[in-house]
PDB file of C-alpha atoms and ligand atoms in Angstrom:
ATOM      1  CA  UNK S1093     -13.789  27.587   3.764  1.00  0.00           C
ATOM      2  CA  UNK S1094     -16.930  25.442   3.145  1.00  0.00           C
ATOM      3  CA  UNK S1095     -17.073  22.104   5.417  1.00  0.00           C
ATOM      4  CA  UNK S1096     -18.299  18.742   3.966  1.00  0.00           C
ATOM      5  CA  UNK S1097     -19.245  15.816   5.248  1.00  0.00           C
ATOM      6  CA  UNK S1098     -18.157  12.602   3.782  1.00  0.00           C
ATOM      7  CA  UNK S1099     -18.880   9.069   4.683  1.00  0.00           C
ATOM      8  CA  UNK S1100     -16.617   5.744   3.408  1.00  0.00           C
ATOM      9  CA  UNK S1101     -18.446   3.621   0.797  1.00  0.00           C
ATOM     10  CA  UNK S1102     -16.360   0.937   1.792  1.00  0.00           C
ATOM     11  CA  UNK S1103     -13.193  -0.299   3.720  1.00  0.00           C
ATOM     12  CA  UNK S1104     -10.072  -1.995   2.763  1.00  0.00           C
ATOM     13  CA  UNK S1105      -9.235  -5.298   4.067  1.00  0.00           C
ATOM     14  CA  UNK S1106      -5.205  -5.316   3.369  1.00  0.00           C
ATOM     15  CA  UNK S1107      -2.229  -7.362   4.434  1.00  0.00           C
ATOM     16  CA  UNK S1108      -0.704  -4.485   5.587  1.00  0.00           C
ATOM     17  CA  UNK S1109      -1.799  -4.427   9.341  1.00  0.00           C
ATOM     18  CA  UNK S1110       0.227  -1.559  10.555  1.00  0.00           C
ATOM     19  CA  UNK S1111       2.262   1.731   8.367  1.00  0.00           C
ATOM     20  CA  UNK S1112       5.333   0.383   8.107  1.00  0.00           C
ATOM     21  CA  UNK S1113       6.752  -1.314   5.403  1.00  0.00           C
ATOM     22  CA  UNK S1114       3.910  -0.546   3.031  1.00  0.00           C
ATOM     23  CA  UNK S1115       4.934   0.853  -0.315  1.00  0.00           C
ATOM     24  CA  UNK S1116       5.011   4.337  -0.609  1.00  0.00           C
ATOM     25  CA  UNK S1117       2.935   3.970  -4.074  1.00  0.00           C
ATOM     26  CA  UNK S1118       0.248   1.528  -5.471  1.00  0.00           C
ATOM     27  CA  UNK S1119       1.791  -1.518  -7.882  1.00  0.00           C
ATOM     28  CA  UNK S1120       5.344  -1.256  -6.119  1.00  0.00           C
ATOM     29  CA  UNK S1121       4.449  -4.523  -4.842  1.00  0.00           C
ATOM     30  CA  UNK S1122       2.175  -6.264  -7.437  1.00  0.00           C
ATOM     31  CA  UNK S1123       1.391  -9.425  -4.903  1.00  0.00           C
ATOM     32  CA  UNK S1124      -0.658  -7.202  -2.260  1.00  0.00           C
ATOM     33  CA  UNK S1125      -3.838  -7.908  -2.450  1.00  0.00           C
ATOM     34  CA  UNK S1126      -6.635  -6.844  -1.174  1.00  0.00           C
ATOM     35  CA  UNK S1127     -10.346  -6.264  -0.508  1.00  0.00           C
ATOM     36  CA  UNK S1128     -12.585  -3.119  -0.957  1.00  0.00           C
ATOM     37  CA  UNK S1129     -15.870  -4.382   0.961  1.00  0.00           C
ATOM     38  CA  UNK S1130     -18.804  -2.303  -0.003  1.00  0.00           C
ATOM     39  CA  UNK S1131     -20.584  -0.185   3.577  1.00  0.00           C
ATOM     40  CA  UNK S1132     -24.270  -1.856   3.811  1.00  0.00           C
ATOM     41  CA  UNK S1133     -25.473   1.109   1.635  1.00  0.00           C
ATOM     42  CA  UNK S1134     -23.420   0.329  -0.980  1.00  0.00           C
ATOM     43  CA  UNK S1135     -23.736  -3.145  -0.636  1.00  0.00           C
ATOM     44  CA  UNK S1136     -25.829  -3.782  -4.350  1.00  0.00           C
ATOM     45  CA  UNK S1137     -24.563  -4.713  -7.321  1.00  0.00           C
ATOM     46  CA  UNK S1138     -25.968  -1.894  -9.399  1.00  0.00           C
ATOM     47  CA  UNK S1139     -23.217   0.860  -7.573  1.00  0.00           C
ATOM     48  CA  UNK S1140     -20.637  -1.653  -9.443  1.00  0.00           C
ATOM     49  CA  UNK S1141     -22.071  -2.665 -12.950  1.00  0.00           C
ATOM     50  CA  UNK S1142     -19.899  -2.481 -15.640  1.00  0.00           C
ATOM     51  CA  UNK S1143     -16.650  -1.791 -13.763  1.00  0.00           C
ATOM     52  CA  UNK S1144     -15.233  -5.696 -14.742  1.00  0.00           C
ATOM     53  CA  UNK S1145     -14.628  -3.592 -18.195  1.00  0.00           C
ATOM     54  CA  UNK S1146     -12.058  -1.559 -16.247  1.00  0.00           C
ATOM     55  CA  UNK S1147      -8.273  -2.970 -15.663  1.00  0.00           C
ATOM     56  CA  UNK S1148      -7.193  -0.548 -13.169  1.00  0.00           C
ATOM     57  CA  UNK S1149      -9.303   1.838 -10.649  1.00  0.00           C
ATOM     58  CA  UNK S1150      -8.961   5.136  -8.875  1.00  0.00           C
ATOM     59  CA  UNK S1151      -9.537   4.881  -5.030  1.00  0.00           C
ATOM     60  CA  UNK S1152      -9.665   7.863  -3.164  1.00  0.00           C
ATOM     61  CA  UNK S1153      -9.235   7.067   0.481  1.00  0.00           C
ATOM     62  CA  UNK S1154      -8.709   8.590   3.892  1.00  0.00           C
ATOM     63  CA  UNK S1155      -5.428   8.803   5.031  1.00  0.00           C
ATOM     64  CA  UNK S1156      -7.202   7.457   8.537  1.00  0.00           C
ATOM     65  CA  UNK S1157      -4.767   6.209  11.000  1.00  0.00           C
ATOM     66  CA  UNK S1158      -3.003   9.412  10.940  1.00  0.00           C
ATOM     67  CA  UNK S1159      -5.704  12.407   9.552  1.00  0.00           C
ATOM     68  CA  UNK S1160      -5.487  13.723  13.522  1.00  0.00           C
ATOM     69  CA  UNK S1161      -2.244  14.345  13.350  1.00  0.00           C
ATOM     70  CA  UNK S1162      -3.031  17.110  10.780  1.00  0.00           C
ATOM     71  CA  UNK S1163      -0.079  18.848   8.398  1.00  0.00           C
ATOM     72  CA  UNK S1164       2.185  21.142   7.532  1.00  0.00           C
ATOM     73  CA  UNK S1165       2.800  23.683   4.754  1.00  0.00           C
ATOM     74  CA  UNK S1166       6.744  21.235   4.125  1.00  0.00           C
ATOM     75  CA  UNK S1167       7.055  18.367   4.348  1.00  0.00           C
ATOM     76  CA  UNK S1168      10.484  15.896   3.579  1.00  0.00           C
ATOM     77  CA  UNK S1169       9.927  13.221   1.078  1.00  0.00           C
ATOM     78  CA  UNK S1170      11.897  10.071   1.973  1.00  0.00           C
ATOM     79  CA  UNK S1171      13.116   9.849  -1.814  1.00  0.00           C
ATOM     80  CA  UNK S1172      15.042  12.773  -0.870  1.00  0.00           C
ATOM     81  CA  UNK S1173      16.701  11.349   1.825  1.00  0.00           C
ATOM     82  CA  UNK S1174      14.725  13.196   4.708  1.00  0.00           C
ATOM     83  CA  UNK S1175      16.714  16.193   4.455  1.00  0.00           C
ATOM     84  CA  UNK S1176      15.137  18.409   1.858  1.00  0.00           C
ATOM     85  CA  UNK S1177      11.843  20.161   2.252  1.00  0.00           C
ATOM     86  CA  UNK S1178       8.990  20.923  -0.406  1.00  0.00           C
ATOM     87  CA  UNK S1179       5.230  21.918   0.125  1.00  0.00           C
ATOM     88  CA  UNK S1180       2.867  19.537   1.286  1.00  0.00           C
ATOM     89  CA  UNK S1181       0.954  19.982  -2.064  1.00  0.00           C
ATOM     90  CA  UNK S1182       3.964  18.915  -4.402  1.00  0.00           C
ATOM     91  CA  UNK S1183       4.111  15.905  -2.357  1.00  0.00           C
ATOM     92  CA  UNK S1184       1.718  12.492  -2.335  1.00  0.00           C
ATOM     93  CA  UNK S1185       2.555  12.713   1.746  1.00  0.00           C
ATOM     94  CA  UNK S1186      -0.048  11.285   3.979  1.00  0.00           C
ATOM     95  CA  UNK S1187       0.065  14.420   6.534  1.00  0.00           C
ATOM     96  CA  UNK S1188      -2.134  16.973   4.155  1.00  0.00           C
ATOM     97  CA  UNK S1189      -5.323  19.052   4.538  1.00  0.00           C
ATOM     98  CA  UNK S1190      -8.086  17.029   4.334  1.00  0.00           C
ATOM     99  CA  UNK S1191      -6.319  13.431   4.370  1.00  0.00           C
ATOM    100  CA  UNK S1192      -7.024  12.317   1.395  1.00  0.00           C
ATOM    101  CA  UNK S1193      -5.155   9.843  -0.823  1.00  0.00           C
ATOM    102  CA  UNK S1194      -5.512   8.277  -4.439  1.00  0.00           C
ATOM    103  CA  UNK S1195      -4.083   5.362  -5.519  1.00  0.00           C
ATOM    104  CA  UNK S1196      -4.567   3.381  -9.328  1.00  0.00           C
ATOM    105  CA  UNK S1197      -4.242  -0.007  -8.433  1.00  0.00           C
ATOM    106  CA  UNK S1198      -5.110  -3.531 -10.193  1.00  0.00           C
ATOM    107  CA  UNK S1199      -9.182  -4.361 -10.423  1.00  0.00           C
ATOM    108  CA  UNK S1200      -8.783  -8.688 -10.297  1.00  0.00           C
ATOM    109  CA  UNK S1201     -12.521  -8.917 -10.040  1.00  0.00           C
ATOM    110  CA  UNK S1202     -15.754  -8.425  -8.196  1.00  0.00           C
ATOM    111  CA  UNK S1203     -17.074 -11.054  -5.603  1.00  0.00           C
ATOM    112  CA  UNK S1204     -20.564 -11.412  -4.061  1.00  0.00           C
ATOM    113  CA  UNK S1205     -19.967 -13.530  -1.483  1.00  0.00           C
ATOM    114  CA  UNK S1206     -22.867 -14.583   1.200  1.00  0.00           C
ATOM    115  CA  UNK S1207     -24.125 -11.406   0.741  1.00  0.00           C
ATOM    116  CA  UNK S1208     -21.108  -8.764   0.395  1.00  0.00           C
ATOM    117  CA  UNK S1209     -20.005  -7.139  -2.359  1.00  0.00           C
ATOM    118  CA  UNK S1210     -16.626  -6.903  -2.708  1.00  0.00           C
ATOM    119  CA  UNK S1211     -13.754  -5.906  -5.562  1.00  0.00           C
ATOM    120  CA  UNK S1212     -10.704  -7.656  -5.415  1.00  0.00           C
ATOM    121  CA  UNK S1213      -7.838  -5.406  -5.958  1.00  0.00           C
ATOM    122  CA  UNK S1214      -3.955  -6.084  -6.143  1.00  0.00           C
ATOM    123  CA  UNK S1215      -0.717  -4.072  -6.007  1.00  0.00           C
ATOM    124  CA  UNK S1216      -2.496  -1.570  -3.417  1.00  0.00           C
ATOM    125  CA  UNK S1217      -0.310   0.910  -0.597  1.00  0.00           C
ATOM    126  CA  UNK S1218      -2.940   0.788   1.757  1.00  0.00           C
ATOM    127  CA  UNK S1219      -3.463   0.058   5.309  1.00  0.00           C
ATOM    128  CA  UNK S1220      -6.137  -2.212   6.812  1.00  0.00           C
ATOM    129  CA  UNK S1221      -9.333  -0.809   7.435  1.00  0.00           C
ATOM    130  CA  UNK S1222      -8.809   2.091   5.390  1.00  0.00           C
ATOM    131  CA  UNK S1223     -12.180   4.042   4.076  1.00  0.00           C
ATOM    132  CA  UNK S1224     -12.976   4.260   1.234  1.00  0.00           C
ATOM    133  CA  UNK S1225     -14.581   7.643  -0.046  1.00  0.00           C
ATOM    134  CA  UNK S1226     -14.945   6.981  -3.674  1.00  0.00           C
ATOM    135  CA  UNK S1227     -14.099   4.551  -6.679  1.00  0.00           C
ATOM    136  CA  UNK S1228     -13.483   6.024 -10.371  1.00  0.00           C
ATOM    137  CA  UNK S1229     -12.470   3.750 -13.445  1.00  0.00           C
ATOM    138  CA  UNK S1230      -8.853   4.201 -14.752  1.00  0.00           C
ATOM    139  CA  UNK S1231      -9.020   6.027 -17.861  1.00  0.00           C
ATOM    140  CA  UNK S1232      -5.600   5.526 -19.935  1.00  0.00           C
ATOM    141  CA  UNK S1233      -6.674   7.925 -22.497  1.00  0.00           C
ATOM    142  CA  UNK S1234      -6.807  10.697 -20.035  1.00  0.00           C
ATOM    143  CA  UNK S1235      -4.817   9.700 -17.062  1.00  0.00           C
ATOM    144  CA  UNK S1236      -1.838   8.520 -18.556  1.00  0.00           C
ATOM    145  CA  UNK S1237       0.399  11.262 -19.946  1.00  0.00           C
ATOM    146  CA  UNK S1238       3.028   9.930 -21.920  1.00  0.00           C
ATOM    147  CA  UNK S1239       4.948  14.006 -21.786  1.00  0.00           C
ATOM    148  CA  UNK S1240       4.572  13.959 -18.108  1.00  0.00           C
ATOM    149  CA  UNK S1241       7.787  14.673 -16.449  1.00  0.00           C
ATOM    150  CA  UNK S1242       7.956  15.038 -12.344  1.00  0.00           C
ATOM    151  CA  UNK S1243      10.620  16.305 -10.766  1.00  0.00           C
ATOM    152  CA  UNK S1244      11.830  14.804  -7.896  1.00  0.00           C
ATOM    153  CA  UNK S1245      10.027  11.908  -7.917  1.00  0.00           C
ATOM    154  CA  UNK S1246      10.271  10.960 -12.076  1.00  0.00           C
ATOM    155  CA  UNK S1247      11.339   7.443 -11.809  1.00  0.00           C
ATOM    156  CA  UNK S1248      10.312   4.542 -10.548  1.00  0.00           C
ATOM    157  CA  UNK S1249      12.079   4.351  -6.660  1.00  0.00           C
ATOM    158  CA  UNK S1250      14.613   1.445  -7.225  1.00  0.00           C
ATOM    159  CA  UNK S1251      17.077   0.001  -4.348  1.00  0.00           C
ATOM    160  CA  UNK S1252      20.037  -2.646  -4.695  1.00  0.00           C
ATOM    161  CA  UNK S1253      18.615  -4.327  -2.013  1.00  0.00           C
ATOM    162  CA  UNK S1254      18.838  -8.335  -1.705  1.00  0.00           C
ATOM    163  CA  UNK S1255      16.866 -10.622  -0.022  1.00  0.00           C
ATOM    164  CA  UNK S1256      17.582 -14.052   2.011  1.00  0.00           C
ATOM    165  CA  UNK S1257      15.691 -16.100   3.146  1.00  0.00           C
ATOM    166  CA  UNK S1258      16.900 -18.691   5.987  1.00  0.00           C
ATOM    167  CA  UNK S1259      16.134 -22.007   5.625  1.00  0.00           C
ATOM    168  CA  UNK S1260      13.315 -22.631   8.654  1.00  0.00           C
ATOM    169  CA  UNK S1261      11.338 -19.499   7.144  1.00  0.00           C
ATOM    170  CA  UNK S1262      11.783 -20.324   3.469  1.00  0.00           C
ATOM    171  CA  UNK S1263       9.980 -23.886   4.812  1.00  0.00           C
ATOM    172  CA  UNK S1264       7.282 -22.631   6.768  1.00  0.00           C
ATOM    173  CA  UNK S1265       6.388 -20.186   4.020  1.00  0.00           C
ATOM    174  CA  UNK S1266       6.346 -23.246   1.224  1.00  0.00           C
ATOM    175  CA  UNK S1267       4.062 -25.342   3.514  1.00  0.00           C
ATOM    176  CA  UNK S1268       1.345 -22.770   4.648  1.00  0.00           C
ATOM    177  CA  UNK S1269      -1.273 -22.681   1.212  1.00  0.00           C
ATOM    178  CA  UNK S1270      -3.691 -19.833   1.939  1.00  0.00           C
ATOM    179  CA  UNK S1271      -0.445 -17.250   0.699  1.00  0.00           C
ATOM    180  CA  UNK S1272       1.307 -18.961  -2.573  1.00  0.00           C
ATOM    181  CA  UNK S1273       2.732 -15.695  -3.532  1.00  0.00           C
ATOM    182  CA  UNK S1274       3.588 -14.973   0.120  1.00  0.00           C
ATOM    183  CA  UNK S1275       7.351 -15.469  -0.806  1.00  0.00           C
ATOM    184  CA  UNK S1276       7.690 -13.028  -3.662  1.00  0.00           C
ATOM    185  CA  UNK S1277       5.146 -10.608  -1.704  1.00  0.00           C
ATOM    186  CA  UNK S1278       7.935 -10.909   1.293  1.00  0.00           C
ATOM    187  CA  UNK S1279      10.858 -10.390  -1.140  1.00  0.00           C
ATOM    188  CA  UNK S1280       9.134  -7.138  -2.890  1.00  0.00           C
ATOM    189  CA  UNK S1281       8.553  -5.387  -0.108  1.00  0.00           C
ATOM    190  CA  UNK S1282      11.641  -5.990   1.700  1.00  0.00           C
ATOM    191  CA  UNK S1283      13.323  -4.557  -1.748  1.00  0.00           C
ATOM    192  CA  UNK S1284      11.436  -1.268  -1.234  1.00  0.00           C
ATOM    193  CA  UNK S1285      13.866  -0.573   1.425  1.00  0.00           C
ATOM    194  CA  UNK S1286      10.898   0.109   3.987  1.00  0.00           C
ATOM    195  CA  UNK S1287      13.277   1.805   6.414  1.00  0.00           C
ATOM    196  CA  UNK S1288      13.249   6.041   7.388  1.00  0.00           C
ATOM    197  CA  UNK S1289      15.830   7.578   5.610  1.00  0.00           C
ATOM    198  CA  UNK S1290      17.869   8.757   8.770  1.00  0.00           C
ATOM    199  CA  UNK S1291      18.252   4.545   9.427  1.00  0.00           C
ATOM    200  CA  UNK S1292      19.257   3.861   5.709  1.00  0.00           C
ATOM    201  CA  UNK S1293      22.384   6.576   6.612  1.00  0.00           C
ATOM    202  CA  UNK S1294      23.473   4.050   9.866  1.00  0.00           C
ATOM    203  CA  UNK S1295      25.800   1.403   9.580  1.00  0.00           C
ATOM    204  CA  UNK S1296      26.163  -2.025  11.240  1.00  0.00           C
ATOM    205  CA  UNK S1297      23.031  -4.772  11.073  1.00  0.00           C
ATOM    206  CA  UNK S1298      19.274  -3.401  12.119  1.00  0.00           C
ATOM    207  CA  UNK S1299      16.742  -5.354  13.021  1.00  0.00           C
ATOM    208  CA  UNK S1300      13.328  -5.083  12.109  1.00  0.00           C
ATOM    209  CA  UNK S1301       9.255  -6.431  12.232  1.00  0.00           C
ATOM    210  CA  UNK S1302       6.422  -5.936  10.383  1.00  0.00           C
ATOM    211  CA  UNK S1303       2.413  -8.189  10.028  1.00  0.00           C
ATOM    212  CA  UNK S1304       1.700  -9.419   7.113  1.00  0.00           C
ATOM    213  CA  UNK S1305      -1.827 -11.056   6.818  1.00  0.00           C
ATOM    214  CA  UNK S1306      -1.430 -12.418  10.289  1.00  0.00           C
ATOM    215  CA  UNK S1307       2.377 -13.323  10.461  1.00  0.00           C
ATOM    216  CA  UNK S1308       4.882 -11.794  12.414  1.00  0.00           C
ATOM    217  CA  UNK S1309       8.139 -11.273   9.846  1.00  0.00           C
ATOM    218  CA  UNK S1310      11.383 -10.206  11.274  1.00  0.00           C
ATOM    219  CA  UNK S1311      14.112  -9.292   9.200  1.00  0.00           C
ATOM    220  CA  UNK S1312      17.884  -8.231   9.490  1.00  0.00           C
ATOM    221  CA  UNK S1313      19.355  -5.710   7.474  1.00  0.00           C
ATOM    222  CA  UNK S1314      23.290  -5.302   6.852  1.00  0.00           C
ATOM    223  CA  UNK S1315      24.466  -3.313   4.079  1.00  0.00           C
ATOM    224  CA  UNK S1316      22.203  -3.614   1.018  1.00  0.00           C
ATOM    225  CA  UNK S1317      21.355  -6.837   1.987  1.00  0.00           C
ATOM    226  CA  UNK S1318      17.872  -8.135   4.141  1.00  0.00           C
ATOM    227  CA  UNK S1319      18.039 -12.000   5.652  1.00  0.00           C
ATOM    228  CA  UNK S1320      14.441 -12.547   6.817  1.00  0.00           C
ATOM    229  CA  UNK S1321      15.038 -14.790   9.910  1.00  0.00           C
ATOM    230  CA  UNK S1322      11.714 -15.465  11.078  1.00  0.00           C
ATOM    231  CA  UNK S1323       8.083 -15.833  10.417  1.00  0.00           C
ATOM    232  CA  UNK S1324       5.211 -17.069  12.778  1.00  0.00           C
ATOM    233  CA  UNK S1325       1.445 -16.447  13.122  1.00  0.00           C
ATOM    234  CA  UNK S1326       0.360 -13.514  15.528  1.00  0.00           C
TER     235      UNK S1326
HETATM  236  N1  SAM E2266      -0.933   6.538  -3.318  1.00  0.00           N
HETATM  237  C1  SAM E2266      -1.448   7.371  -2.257  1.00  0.00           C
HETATM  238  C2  SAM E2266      -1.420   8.837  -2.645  1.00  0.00           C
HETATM  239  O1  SAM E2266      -0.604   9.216  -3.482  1.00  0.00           O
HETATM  240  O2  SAM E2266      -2.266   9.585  -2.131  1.00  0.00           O
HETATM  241  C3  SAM E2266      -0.704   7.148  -0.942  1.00  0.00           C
HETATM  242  C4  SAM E2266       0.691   7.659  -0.937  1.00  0.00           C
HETATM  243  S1  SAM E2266       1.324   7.697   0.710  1.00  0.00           S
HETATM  244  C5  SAM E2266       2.935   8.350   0.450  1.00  0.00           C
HETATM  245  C6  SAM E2266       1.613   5.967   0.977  1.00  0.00           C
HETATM  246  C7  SAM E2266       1.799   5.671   2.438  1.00  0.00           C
HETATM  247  O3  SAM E2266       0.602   5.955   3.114  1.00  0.00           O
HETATM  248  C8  SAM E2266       2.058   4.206   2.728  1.00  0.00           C
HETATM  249  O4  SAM E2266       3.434   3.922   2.617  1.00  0.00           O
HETATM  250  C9  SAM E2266       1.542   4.051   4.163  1.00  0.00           C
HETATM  251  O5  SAM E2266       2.586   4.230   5.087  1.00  0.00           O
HETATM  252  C10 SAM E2266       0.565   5.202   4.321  1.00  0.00           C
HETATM  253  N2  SAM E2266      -0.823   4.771   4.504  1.00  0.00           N
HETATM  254  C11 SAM E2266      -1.504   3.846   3.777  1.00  0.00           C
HETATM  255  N3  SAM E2266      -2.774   3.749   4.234  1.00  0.00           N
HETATM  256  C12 SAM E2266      -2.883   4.650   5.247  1.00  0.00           C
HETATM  257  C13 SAM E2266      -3.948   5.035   6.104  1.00  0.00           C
HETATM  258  N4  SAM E2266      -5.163   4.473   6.013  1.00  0.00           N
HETATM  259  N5  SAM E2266      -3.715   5.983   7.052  1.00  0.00           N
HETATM  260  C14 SAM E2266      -2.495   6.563   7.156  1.00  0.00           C
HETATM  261  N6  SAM E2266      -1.442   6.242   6.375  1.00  0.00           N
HETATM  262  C15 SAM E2266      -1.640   5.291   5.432  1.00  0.00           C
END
């Protein structure tokens, strides 16, 4: 096997601060947004021009929080309830040769900003501080296949999952400003169903946490339905 060596381009600046609770695919949760902010190399306008004519990009990225943990030839995807196996390469699971993800997501616009070049991207799945390897334009013509079928994993994941709100948190979120969309971003991802598949099996309430931007969100789950009971900066 050859080796290569491969540097980031750039890094993601995300909401999502740790794994958990981050969709399993891009434009689950349209309201996360983000920032790809360019490595000083890559920090010119030219690398960029004419990608504003492009709705949606590829990123290819490096799984990097957990690429030392390495793989395996099975893995179980959660939309199979953790109990089935299939090979790591009919799976989009994050322990894989190489460590490499893709993800289409949303291209809002490109910002040069005291000196940084940036694209502003929405609906991503990816963790803060993630590298970037490489950027391609979303082509519909080519990459969307409308006689694609897939298996397992052919529809869109849906849950019956509620969410509440109590009244202190649904306050603080309405007076902060920096986050309008903060509640439906809240809501969305709490409908994923964020939890491992051996907890969604348990009964009685669970309690859970998770950063977004820089709150601290708790949440209680009972059934099918979430009650997010607090919020406060970290
Ligand atoms: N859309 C990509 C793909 O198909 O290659 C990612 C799919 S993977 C199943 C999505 C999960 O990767 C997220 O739910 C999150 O837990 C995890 N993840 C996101 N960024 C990561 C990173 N930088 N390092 C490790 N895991 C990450």
């Amino acid at each position: 096997m050859s080796d290569y060596s491969i540097s980031a381009i750039g890094h993601i600046q995300s909401p999502y601060k740790q794994k958990f609770a981050i969709p399993r695919q891009p434009r689950l949760v349209p309201e996360a947004k983000a920032k790809l902010i360019f490595t000083s190399e890559f920090n010119r306008e030219e690398f960029v021009r004419g990608i504003d004519e492009f709705t949606h990009i590829w990123l290819l990225f490096r799984f990097h929080e957990t690429a030392d943990k390495g793989f395996s030839a099975m893995v179980r995807p959660p939309r199979l309830g953790g109990n089935e196996r299939k090979g790591v390469f009919a799976t989009r699971a994050t322990f894989r040769p190489n460590a490499i993800g893709m993800s289409a997501v949303k291209l809002e616009g490109i910002e040069y900003k005291n000196g940084q070049l940036s694209l502003l991207l929405a609906g991503i799945d990816l963790l803060d501080g993630t590298p970037i390897i490489d950027i391609k334009p979303y082509l519909p013509y080519s990459d969307a296949m409308q006689d694609a079928s897939a298996g397992f994993a052919d529809t869109r994941p849906e849950t019956q999952m509620s969410v509440e709100f109590t009244p202190e948190v649904t306050s603080f979120i309405e007076q902060q400003t920096q986050y309008p969309d903060l509640l439906n971003f809240i809501s969305n991802v709490l409908k994923q169903d964020p939890r491992p598949a051996y907890k969604k099996q348990k009964d009685g309430e669970q309690s859970y946490g998770m950063t977004l931007y820089d709150y601290n969100i708790r949440w209680q789950v009972n059934g099918e339905h979430n009650v997010v009971t607090s919020i406060e900066k970290s």
